[in-house]
Amino acid sequence: MALALVAGCGEFPSPAADRPSSRALDASTTATTRIGSAVTPLVAAHPGLSGIHALPTGHSAFAARALLAAAAERSLDVQYYIWHDDVSGGLLVEALRLAAARGVRVRLLLDDNNTAGMDPLLAALDAHPNVELRLYNPFVQRQFRPLGYVTEFSRLNRRMHNKSFTADNQATIVGGRNVGDEYFAAGEEVGFADLDVLAVGPVVNEVSKSFDLYWSSASAYPAASVIAKSAGDGHAELARRAQALQKEPRAHSYLDSVAQSPIMRDLASGQLALDWARTTVHYDDPAKTLARRAELEQTLMLPRLAKTVGEARSGFDVVSPYFVPTRSGAEGFAELARRGVKVRVLTNSLAATDVSAVHAGYAKWRPTLLDADVQLFELQRSAGIGDKDQRLLLTGSSAASLHAKTFAVDGERIFIGSFNLDPRSAALNTELGFVIESPRLANALG
């Protein structure tokens, strides 16, 4: 046991080691790129507003990311909590590699909590001269990670839950999806009902500012300082992996979704359905990852988010897969209902959730909420969600689990992002999302 603990206490690299500074490209310098040329006239016609296009299905969300990567000419800034080494994850790694091969600068920031077993793949990608990979809050012990929690639980228990995919600082995708087959609804197993949006306009630059803040933070480590370098030609190895992957039957649905998606063609022609709305970005300061309890209040996204959204007057619709209101939250929901606000909450049932302990944290407050006339809805594992002509939340899987994190206030504004209504999102993980002042989107959630 003592030897195992010693093995878990490897030397932690300096966060500044071999870390060149870089920033998002100024949008004015990318205005003539393919994406910039499509977006610039649209933004000019809607001053002060951002164009929002919902991505409610897994296939549309995958295709949008792949097509943005294919269209990028100058930069890709990509930030995720989970990136699985599966079919969709492998195809999107190939999209990044191809972009880098065209001369695009690729910056990839991954939380290290879910990269177990992926070091060779990540090293191969990082080996490309146009790719820079950083790992957020990394594990020093690479082989047996639970040891890290034994020795450094307080640090490793805080994770970067943000998700964004930004091309040429002209278009970005933000929402609840990680990268993996279950998030893009092409697998035969449980599929997550989730929600992203594609955004253009001034909000994109704000997402890029948040990316830069995390990229240069003390918790973001150059991959080469944490994992072993690629032993061979990483570029060639990734190309071989991609060729093999594209022959797999499960890859066909993803490749077909890219081939059939009109999203970039419609954007270029000005035909893409965009909801032009005042949109603000909200995110935690990455200092939250390192903060002591007494310092947390200065780094939290939740108070700023609540101030922007404002107090509900008539309706409050919540979708949260991991809904743990705690005593103060339950009392707050109950007070809204007593004041005549129609409060509706959709979360996972015990059968549908992928984290049963979280459901237990919700179930204890169910009687309090129901007694206050809060309307609770629980997604069943076999249920689909919504109708594609009316609703934002969809799933193509016969076995569904809710993963979208969104809420609408008074049918006027909506939050879409990575934030769950639970203590982990509030106090431990960092989060990112949009508040969109769009009655159309807010009412589509209901």
XYZ file of N, CA and C in Angstrom, residues 93-312:
660
model
N -11.158 13.747 -34.248
C -9.696 13.880 -34.192
C -9.139 13.995 -35.606
N -9.654 13.190 -36.512
C -9.201 13.267 -37.905
C -9.554 14.622 -38.520
N -10.710 15.190 -38.174
C -11.068 16.516 -38.681
C -10.074 17.566 -38.196
N -9.641 17.451 -36.943
C -8.624 18.377 -36.433
C -7.291 18.158 -37.135
N -6.921 16.896 -37.347
C -5.642 16.605 -38.008
C -5.623 17.154 -39.429
N -6.707 16.967 -40.152
C -6.773 17.478 -41.523
C -6.709 18.997 -41.541
N -7.354 19.637 -40.582
C -7.272 21.094 -40.503
C -5.828 21.532 -40.268
N -5.153 20.859 -39.333
C -3.753 21.192 -39.056
C -2.894 20.990 -40.301
N -3.177 19.930 -41.070
C -2.415 19.658 -42.291
C -2.610 20.758 -43.332
N -3.751 21.451 -43.279
C -3.999 22.574 -44.193
C -3.336 23.860 -43.709
N -2.734 23.843 -42.522
C -2.092 25.033 -41.983
C -2.907 25.755 -40.933
N -4.035 25.168 -40.516
C -4.868 25.776 -39.479
C -4.192 25.579 -38.120
N -4.154 26.620 -37.307
C -3.652 26.488 -35.940
C -4.738 25.860 -35.077
N -4.426 24.699 -34.492
C -5.389 23.981 -33.669
C -4.924 24.022 -32.214
N -5.781 24.571 -31.350
C -5.532 24.539 -29.907
C -6.636 23.692 -29.281
N -6.232 22.613 -28.611
C -7.187 21.689 -28.006
C -6.928 21.623 -26.507
N -7.955 21.977 -25.732
C -7.870 21.967 -24.274
C -8.854 20.926 -23.747
N -8.330 19.870 -23.122
C -9.153 18.785 -22.610
C -8.996 18.667 -21.107
N -10.111 18.505 -20.414
C -10.020 18.125 -19.014
C -9.424 16.714 -18.956
N -8.524 16.495 -17.991
C -7.787 15.233 -17.961
C -8.530 14.113 -17.234
N -9.702 14.381 -16.728
C -10.398 13.378 -15.912
C -10.824 12.157 -16.718
N -11.063 12.342 -18.017
C -11.618 11.259 -18.824
C -10.711 10.848 -19.980
N -9.421 11.051 -19.837
C -8.491 10.710 -20.912
C -7.723 9.416 -20.630
N -8.141 8.633 -19.651
C -7.431 7.400 -19.309
C -7.288 6.502 -20.537
N -6.077 6.013 -20.770
C -5.811 5.135 -21.897
C -5.616 5.846 -23.217
N -5.745 7.177 -23.245
C -5.673 7.925 -24.500
C -4.317 8.610 -24.720
N -3.366 8.409 -23.831
C -2.097 9.137 -23.957
C -1.425 8.948 -25.318
N -1.338 7.734 -25.878
C -0.705 7.592 -27.196
C -1.423 8.380 -28.290
N -2.762 8.350 -28.271
C -3.535 9.103 -29.260
C -3.289 10.600 -29.108
N -3.340 11.085 -27.879
C -3.151 12.514 -27.639
C -1.729 12.945 -27.993
N -0.756 12.103 -27.694
C 0.629 12.426 -28.035
C 0.815 12.505 -29.548
N 0.153 11.597 -30.276
C 0.261 11.618 -31.735
C -0.333 12.902 -32.310
N -1.470 13.333 -31.757
C -2.083 14.572 -32.230
C -1.226 15.775 -31.864
N -0.713 15.790 -30.664
C 0.101 16.905 -30.187
C 1.413 17.022 -30.955
N 1.859 15.930 -31.577
C 3.131 15.941 -32.296
C 3.083 16.778 -33.565
N 1.888 17.057 -34.078
C 1.799 17.863 -35.300
C 2.211 19.299 -34.996
N 3.026 19.912 -35.845
C 3.506 21.269 -35.557
C 2.416 22.327 -35.474
N 1.260 22.075 -36.074
C 0.170 23.066 -36.021
C -0.847 22.766 -34.932
N -0.585 21.758 -34.111
C -1.492 21.393 -33.028
C -0.804 21.630 -31.696
N -1.509 22.280 -30.792
C -1.034 22.381 -29.418
C -2.141 21.853 -28.513
N -1.793 20.863 -27.706
C -2.738 20.216 -26.803
C -2.356 20.527 -25.363
N -3.332 20.951 -24.579
C -3.123 21.153 -23.152
C -4.145 20.345 -22.377
N -3.710 19.825 -21.229
C -4.559 19.040 -20.345
C -4.859 19.858 -19.105
N -6.139 19.891 -18.759
C -6.585 20.723 -17.641
C -6.622 19.905 -16.365
N -5.967 20.429 -15.335
C -5.919 19.802 -14.014
C -5.532 18.328 -14.133
N -4.349 18.044 -14.655
C -3.994 16.667 -15.020
C -3.646 15.774 -13.842
N -3.710 14.477 -14.120
C -3.272 13.439 -13.191
C -1.784 13.185 -13.429
N -1.002 13.233 -12.381
C 0.410 12.893 -12.510
C 0.556 11.394 -12.718
N -0.194 10.601 -11.966
C -0.178 9.147 -12.109
C -1.031 8.778 -13.320
N -0.383 8.303 -14.395
C -1.085 8.030 -15.641
C -1.624 6.599 -15.712
N -0.990 5.658 -15.008
C -1.346 4.258 -15.163
C -2.490 3.820 -14.264
N -2.505 4.316 -13.039
C -3.558 3.913 -12.102
C -4.099 5.169 -11.420
N -5.038 5.802 -12.086
C -5.478 7.133 -11.679
C -6.163 7.202 -10.313
N -6.850 6.145 -9.874
C -7.454 6.253 -8.544
C -6.460 6.634 -7.447
N -5.189 6.305 -7.640
C -4.193 6.706 -6.652
C -4.101 8.214 -6.544
N -4.319 8.894 -7.649
C -4.291 10.349 -7.608
C -5.340 10.911 -6.680
N -6.536 10.284 -6.692
C -7.594 10.754 -5.799
C -7.260 10.491 -4.335
N -6.483 9.428 -4.084
C -6.078 9.155 -2.710
C -5.163 10.251 -2.187
N -4.242 10.705 -3.041
C -3.225 11.649 -2.590
C -3.581 13.112 -2.840
N -4.450 13.379 -3.838
C -4.753 14.770 -4.206
C -6.243 14.973 -4.463
N -7.074 14.440 -3.614
C -8.516 14.472 -3.867
C -9.039 15.896 -4.025
N -8.641 16.808 -3.161
C -9.216 18.163 -3.184
C -8.939 18.866 -4.500
N -7.765 18.607 -5.097
C -7.471 19.232 -6.392
C -8.176 18.504 -7.526
N -8.065 17.200 -7.579
C -8.581 16.432 -8.703
C -10.101 16.346 -8.716
N -10.745 16.649 -7.612
C -12.204 16.640 -7.552
C -12.815 17.838 -8.267
N -12.021 18.815 -8.634
C -12.500 20.002 -9.368
C -12.171 19.827 -10.850
N -13.174 19.914 -11.708
C -12.955 19.625 -13.118
C -13.445 20.759 -14.013
N -12.901 20.806 -15.217
C -13.334 21.760 -16.241
C -14.437 21.105 -17.070
N -15.663 21.556 -16.906
C -16.837 20.955 -17.537
C -17.256 21.722 -18.793
N -16.519 22.767 -19.158
C -16.840 23.627 -20.304
C -16.788 22.850 -21.614
N -17.610 23.293 -22.599
C -17.611 22.681 -23.924
C -17.780 23.777 -24.974
N -16.800 23.931 -25.855
C -16.915 24.901 -26.952
C -16.058 24.451 -28.128
N -16.474 24.866 -29.325
C -15.789 24.496 -30.563
C -15.853 25.714 -31.476
N -14.740 26.426 -31.626
C -14.740 27.730 -32.293
C -13.809 27.726 -33.499
N -14.327 28.161 -34.645
C -13.566 28.165 -35.894
C -13.320 29.594 -36.364
N -12.056 29.933 -36.574
C -11.640 31.241 -37.127
C -12.168 32.419 -36.317
N -12.535 32.193 -35.073
C -13.158 33.228 -34.236
C -14.336 33.882 -34.955
N -15.034 33.092 -35.774
C -16.193 33.580 -36.517
C -17.464 32.804 -36.201
N -17.329 31.561 -35.791
C -18.493 30.730 -35.456
C -18.092 29.790 -34.329
N -19.042 29.518 -33.437
C -18.751 28.650 -32.304
C -19.939 27.752 -32.005
N -19.657 26.610 -31.390
C -20.698 25.704 -30.901
C -20.529 25.584 -29.394
N -21.598 25.876 -28.667
C -21.602 25.816 -27.200
C -22.849 25.073 -26.767
N -22.737 24.280 -25.707
C -23.921 23.587 -25.204
C -23.563 22.494 -24.224
N -24.365 21.434 -24.228
C -24.209 20.385 -23.229
C -23.411 19.187 -23.689
N -23.177 19.033 -24.999
C -22.563 17.819 -25.502
C -21.060 17.757 -25.299
N -20.599 16.603 -24.844
C -19.202 16.229 -24.940
C -18.988 15.575 -26.307
N -17.789 15.051 -26.538
C -17.503 14.344 -27.782
C -17.479 12.848 -27.489
N -18.407 12.115 -28.092
C -18.506 10.674 -27.892
C -19.778 10.156 -28.527
N -19.801 8.883 -28.844
C -20.936 8.319 -29.582
C -22.267 8.534 -28.886
N -22.298 8.403 -27.557
C -23.570 8.539 -26.850
C -24.124 9.961 -26.925
N -23.256 10.951 -27.162
C -23.715 12.340 -27.258
C -24.201 12.689 -28.664
N -23.804 11.860 -29.649
C -24.191 12.131 -31.032
C -25.185 11.105 -31.571
N -25.728 10.274 -30.689
C -26.896 9.429 -30.996
C -26.718 8.532 -32.209
N -25.536 7.955 -32.367
C -25.352 7.023 -33.480
C -25.050 5.620 -33.003
N -25.007 5.411 -31.701
C -24.714 4.101 -31.164
C -25.979 3.293 -30.948
N -25.784 2.038 -30.637
C -26.917 1.160 -30.380
C -27.283 1.158 -28.898
N -26.426 1.719 -28.061
C -26.684 1.751 -26.628
C -27.504 2.999 -26.285
N -27.478 3.359 -25.012
C -28.213 4.540 -24.563
C -27.677 5.780 -25.258
N -28.580 6.618 -25.740
C -28.196 7.889 -26.338
C -28.652 9.029 -25.453
N -27.837 10.065 -25.371
C -28.189 11.217 -24.561
C -29.033 12.205 -25.354
N -30.139 12.655 -24.775
C -30.896 13.778 -25.317
C -30.188 15.045 -24.878
N -29.700 15.806 -25.835
C -28.821 16.920 -25.498
C -29.129 18.126 -26.381
N -28.414 19.210 -26.149
C -28.705 20.447 -26.861
C -27.458 21.309 -26.965
N -27.127 21.708 -28.183
C -26.078 22.690 -28.476
C -26.681 23.789 -29.332
N -25.940 24.890 -29.448
C -26.281 25.899 -30.436
C -25.024 26.304 -31.191
N -25.194 26.584 -32.471
C -24.169 27.221 -33.294
C -24.420 28.714 -33.225
N -23.379 29.498 -32.955
C -23.543 30.943 -32.818
C -22.559 31.691 -33.705
N -23.008 32.805 -34.253
C -22.157 33.748 -34.975
C -22.437 35.141 -34.426
N -21.533 36.076 -34.683
C -21.734 37.435 -34.179
C -20.855 37.738 -32.980
N -21.160 38.819 -32.254
C -20.272 39.267 -31.173
C -20.061 38.271 -30.061
N -20.997 37.345 -29.845
C -20.841 36.372 -28.760
C -19.658 35.441 -29.010
N -19.274 35.268 -30.273
C -18.162 34.369 -30.593
C -16.866 34.884 -29.987
N -16.632 36.174 -30.099
C -15.411 36.741 -29.535
C -15.375 36.587 -28.022
N -16.535 36.627 -27.378
C -16.581 36.446 -25.924
C -16.246 34.998 -25.550
N -16.688 34.046 -26.364
C -16.307 32.653 -26.133
C -14.793 32.492 -26.294
N -14.228 33.166 -27.294
C -12.780 33.101 -27.505
C -12.015 33.699 -26.330
N -12.549 34.766 -25.743
C -11.908 35.339 -24.556
C -11.905 34.336 -23.400
N -13.025 33.627 -23.241
C -13.071 32.634 -22.168
C -12.091 31.506 -22.448
N -11.982 31.091 -23.711
C -11.022 30.043 -24.060
C -9.601 30.485 -23.718
N -9.242 31.702 -24.087
C -7.902 32.205 -23.792
C -7.623 32.226 -22.293
N -8.643 32.571 -21.511
C -8.473 32.621 -20.062
C -8.131 31.232 -19.520
N -8.823 30.216 -20.007
C -8.551 28.848 -19.563
C -7.234 28.333 -20.132
N -6.970 28.655 -21.383
C -5.753 28.194 -22.062
C -4.495 28.671 -21.341
N -4.535 29.868 -20.814
C -3.362 30.438 -20.146
C -3.412 30.287 -18.631
N -4.420 29.562 -18.120
C -4.583 29.449 -16.675
C -3.524 28.530 -16.071
N -3.374 28.618 -14.754
C -2.397 27.794 -14.044
C -2.760 26.319 -14.044
N -3.999 25.986 -14.402
C -4.427 24.581 -14.407
C -4.278 23.915 -15.769
N -3.880 24.663 -16.801
C -3.742 24.119 -18.152
C -2.270 23.792 -18.421
N -1.953 22.513 -18.600
C -0.574 22.050 -18.756
C -0.320 21.579 -20.184
N 0.790 21.984 -20.787
C 1.138 21.421 -22.097
C 1.185 19.900 -22.014
N 0.556 19.232 -22.976
C 0.469 17.775 -22.926
C 1.845 17.132 -22.844
N 2.810 17.716 -23.540
C 4.153 17.134 -23.557
C 4.811 17.129 -22.189
N 4.333 17.973 -21.265
C 4.901 17.992 -19.915
C 4.241 16.964 -19.004
N 3.185 16.310 -19.499
C 2.419 15.362 -18.680
C 2.499 13.945 -19.231
N 2.431 13.807 -20.563
C 2.402 12.476 -21.173
C 3.662 12.255 -21.997
N 3.983 10.983 -22.244
C 5.154 10.636 -23.048
C 4.937 11.056 -24.497
N 5.996 11.524 -25.128
C 5.893 11.957 -26.512
C 5.666 10.765 -27.432
N 5.085 11.038 -28.587
C 4.804 9.995 -29.563
C 6.107 9.363 -30.023
N 6.133 8.016 -30.035
C 7.373 7.313 -30.357
C 7.694 7.356 -31.845
N 6.685 7.400 -32.684
C 6.919 7.371 -34.122
C 6.376 8.605 -34.811
N 5.928 8.433 -36.035
C 5.338 9.513 -36.820
C 3.867 9.623 -36.432
N 3.564 10.526 -35.517
C 2.201 10.658 -35.019
C 1.206 10.998 -36.101
N 1.614 11.860 -37.047
C 0.731 12.284 -38.128
C 0.319 11.082 -38.975
N 1.286 10.252 -39.335
C 0.992 9.069 -40.150
C 0.146 8.069 -39.378
N 0.418 7.921 -38.087
C -0.350 6.988 -37.268
C -1.818 7.409 -37.192
N -2.067 8.699 -37.015
C -3.445 9.178 -36.967
C -4.145 8.962 -38.303
N -3.425 9.154 -39.399
C -4.011 8.927 -40.721
C -4.390 7.463 -40.895
N -3.535 6.547 -40.430
C -3.842 5.116 -40.517
C -5.062 4.773 -39.666
N -5.123 5.342 -38.472
C -6.280 5.110 -37.595
C -7.566 5.579 -38.265
N -7.510 6.744 -38.890
C -8.702 7.311 -39.523
C -9.176 6.455 -40.687
N -8.235 5.946 -41.491
C -8.608 5.099 -42.619
C -9.314 3.829 -42.145
N -8.790 3.252 -41.083
C -9.409 2.043 -40.545
C -10.787 2.355 -39.950
N -10.887 3.479 -39.283
C -12.136 3.860 -38.628
C -13.244 4.094 -39.644
N -12.916 4.702 -40.758
C -13.927 5.043 -41.757
C -14.506 3.812 -42.446
N -13.869 2.671 -42.277
C -14.382 1.427 -42.851
C -15.373 0.736 -41.927
N -15.435 1.186 -40.685
C -16.332 0.546 -39.740
C -17.782 0.914 -40.040
N -18.699 -0.057 -39.953
C -20.119 0.226 -40.240
C -20.689 1.350 -39.387
N -20.273 1.457 -38.117
C -20.847 2.477 -37.243
C -20.405 3.882 -37.642
N -19.355 3.981 -38.447
C -18.911 5.305 -38.894
C -19.792 5.858 -40.001
N -20.533 4.985 -40.669
C -21.286 5.419 -41.842
C -22.333 6.472 -41.506
N -23.025 6.298 -40.380
C -24.080 7.257 -40.046
C -23.492 8.641 -39.795
N -22.299 8.695 -39.197
C -21.653 9.993 -38.979
C -21.234 10.618 -40.306
N -20.581 9.825 -41.144
C -20.112 10.346 -42.425
C -21.288 10.777 -43.295
N -22.382 10.013 -43.234
C -23.579 10.396 -43.993
C -24.152 11.712 -43.480
N -24.134 11.901 -42.150
C -24.692 13.142 -41.596
C -23.895 14.342 -42.074
N -22.583 14.181 -42.209
C -21.750 15.278 -42.712
C -22.056 15.541 -44.180
N -22.159 14.475 -44.963
C -22.418 14.627 -46.394
C -23.773 15.251 -46.665
N -24.753 14.958 -45.807
C -26.114 15.424 -46.047
C -26.438 16.755 -45.384
N -25.582 17.203 -44.474
C -25.899 18.431 -43.750
C -25.742 19.662 -44.641
N -26.748 20.529 -44.665
C -26.657 21.754 -45.476
C -26.137 22.949 -44.680
N -25.663 22.736 -43.448
C -25.452 23.856 -42.543
C -24.436 24.861 -43.072
N -23.291 24.402 -43.609
C -22.294 25.352 -44.113
C -22.741 25.959 -45.437
N -23.384 25.162 -46.273
C -23.894 25.701 -47.526
C -24.943 26.775 -47.271
N -25.848 26.514 -46.318
C -26.887 27.484 -45.998
C -26.305 28.728 -45.338
N -25.272 28.536 -44.514
C -24.639 29.700 -43.897
C -23.985 30.569 -44.955
N -23.287 29.958 -45.897
C -22.600 30.707 -46.954
C -23.577 31.454 -47.852
N -24.760 30.877 -48.057
C -25.744 31.507 -48.945
C -26.687 32.443 -48.200
N -26.518 32.540 -46.864
C -27.406 33.383 -46.081
C -28.753 32.763 -45.807
N -28.882 31.450 -46.049
C -30.166 30.775 -45.884
C -30.295 30.028 -44.557
N -29.236 29.968 -43.768
C -29.325 29.237 -42.512
C -30.275 29.946 -41.553
N -31.180 29.196 -40.956
C -32.152 29.776 -40.026
C -31.425 30.199 -38.750
N -31.302 31.493 -38.572
C -30.631 32.056 -37.403
C -31.611 32.911 -36.615
N -31.630 32.710 -35.317
C -32.437 33.543 -34.431
C -31.531 34.658 -33.926
N -31.735 35.886 -34.394
C -30.882 37.010 -34.019
C -31.360 37.580 -32.693
N -30.499 37.460 -31.683
C -30.913 37.796 -30.321
C -29.719 38.325 -29.532
N -30.022 39.151 -28.550
C -28.972 39.583 -27.623
C -28.547 38.372 -26.805
N -27.262 38.083 -26.839
C -26.738 36.856 -26.231
C -25.517 37.188 -25.394
N -25.491 36.681 -24.174
C -24.349 36.909 -23.290
C -23.725 35.572 -22.904
N -22.394 35.591 -22.751
C -21.652 34.405 -22.344
C -21.416 34.449 -20.842
N -21.601 33.328 -20.194
C -21.318 33.223 -18.761
C -20.389 32.034 -18.541
N -19.367 32.251 -17.727
C -18.429 31.169 -17.440
C -17.744 31.438 -16.116
N -17.309 30.349 -15.491
C -16.529 30.463 -14.268
C -15.118 30.912 -14.594
N -14.516 31.648 -13.683
C -13.090 31.914 -13.771
C -12.360 30.611 -13.464
N -11.333 30.243 -14.248
C -10.618 28.999 -13.944
C -9.945 28.990 -12.580
N -9.845 30.144 -11.941
C -9.331 30.182 -10.569
C -10.191 29.341 -9.637
N -11.426 29.065 -10.031
C -12.319 28.211 -9.242
C -11.704 26.834 -8.994
N -10.910 26.358 -9.953
C -10.295 25.043 -9.821
C -9.289 25.000 -8.677
N -8.655 26.120 -8.398
C -7.616 26.177 -7.376
C -8.056 26.892 -6.115
N -9.285 27.421 -6.119
C -9.721 28.295 -5.024
C -9.964 27.524 -3.742
N -9.612 28.158 -2.637
C -10.041 27.671 -1.329
C -11.479 28.134 -1.101
N -12.158 27.492 -0.159
C -13.575 27.781 0.054
C -13.828 29.274 0.286
N -12.971 29.934 1.040
C -13.187 31.346 1.354
C -13.070 32.222 0.122
N -12.379 31.717 -0.917
C -12.175 32.522 -2.120
C -13.198 32.227 -3.210
N -14.016 31.203 -3.019
C -14.889 30.746 -4.088
C -15.847 31.818 -4.587
N -16.387 32.619 -3.695
C -17.428 33.580 -4.066
C -16.981 34.506 -5.186
N -15.670 34.759 -5.268
C -15.164 35.668 -6.285
C -15.042 35.008 -7.654
N -15.161 33.681 -7.716
C -14.908 32.972 -8.969
C -16.143 32.305 -9.557
N -17.283 32.374 -8.886
C -18.432 31.572 -9.283
C -19.262 32.220 -10.392
N -19.674 31.388 -11.335
C -20.526 31.821 -12.437
C -21.971 32.005 -12.000
N -22.441 31.181 -11.070
C -23.863 31.127 -10.740
C -24.450 32.473 -10.320
N -23.825 33.247 -9.429
C -24.430 34.533 -9.054
C -24.569 35.491 -10.234
N -23.574 35.516 -11.115
C -23.652 36.395 -12.283
C -24.732 35.927 -13.246
N -24.843 34.619 -13.387
C -25.877 34.060 -14.256
C -27.263 34.411 -13.734
N -27.473 34.251 -12.436
C -28.774 34.552 -11.831
C -29.136 36.016 -12.018
N -28.142 36.906 -11.907
C -28.400 38.332 -12.064
C -28.823 38.654 -13.491
N -28.168 38.023 -14.470
C -28.500 38.281 -15.869
C -29.880 37.752 -16.224
N -30.192 36.554 -15.773
C -31.482 35.937 -16.095
C -32.625 36.698 -15.437
N -32.399 37.144 -14.206
C -33.434 37.876 -13.489
C -34.441 36.941 -12.842
N -35.285 37.495 -12.009
C -36.263 36.690 -11.275
C -37.471 36.385 -12.139
N -37.877 35.122 -12.124
C -39.024 34.708 -12.922
C -40.304 35.351 -12.392
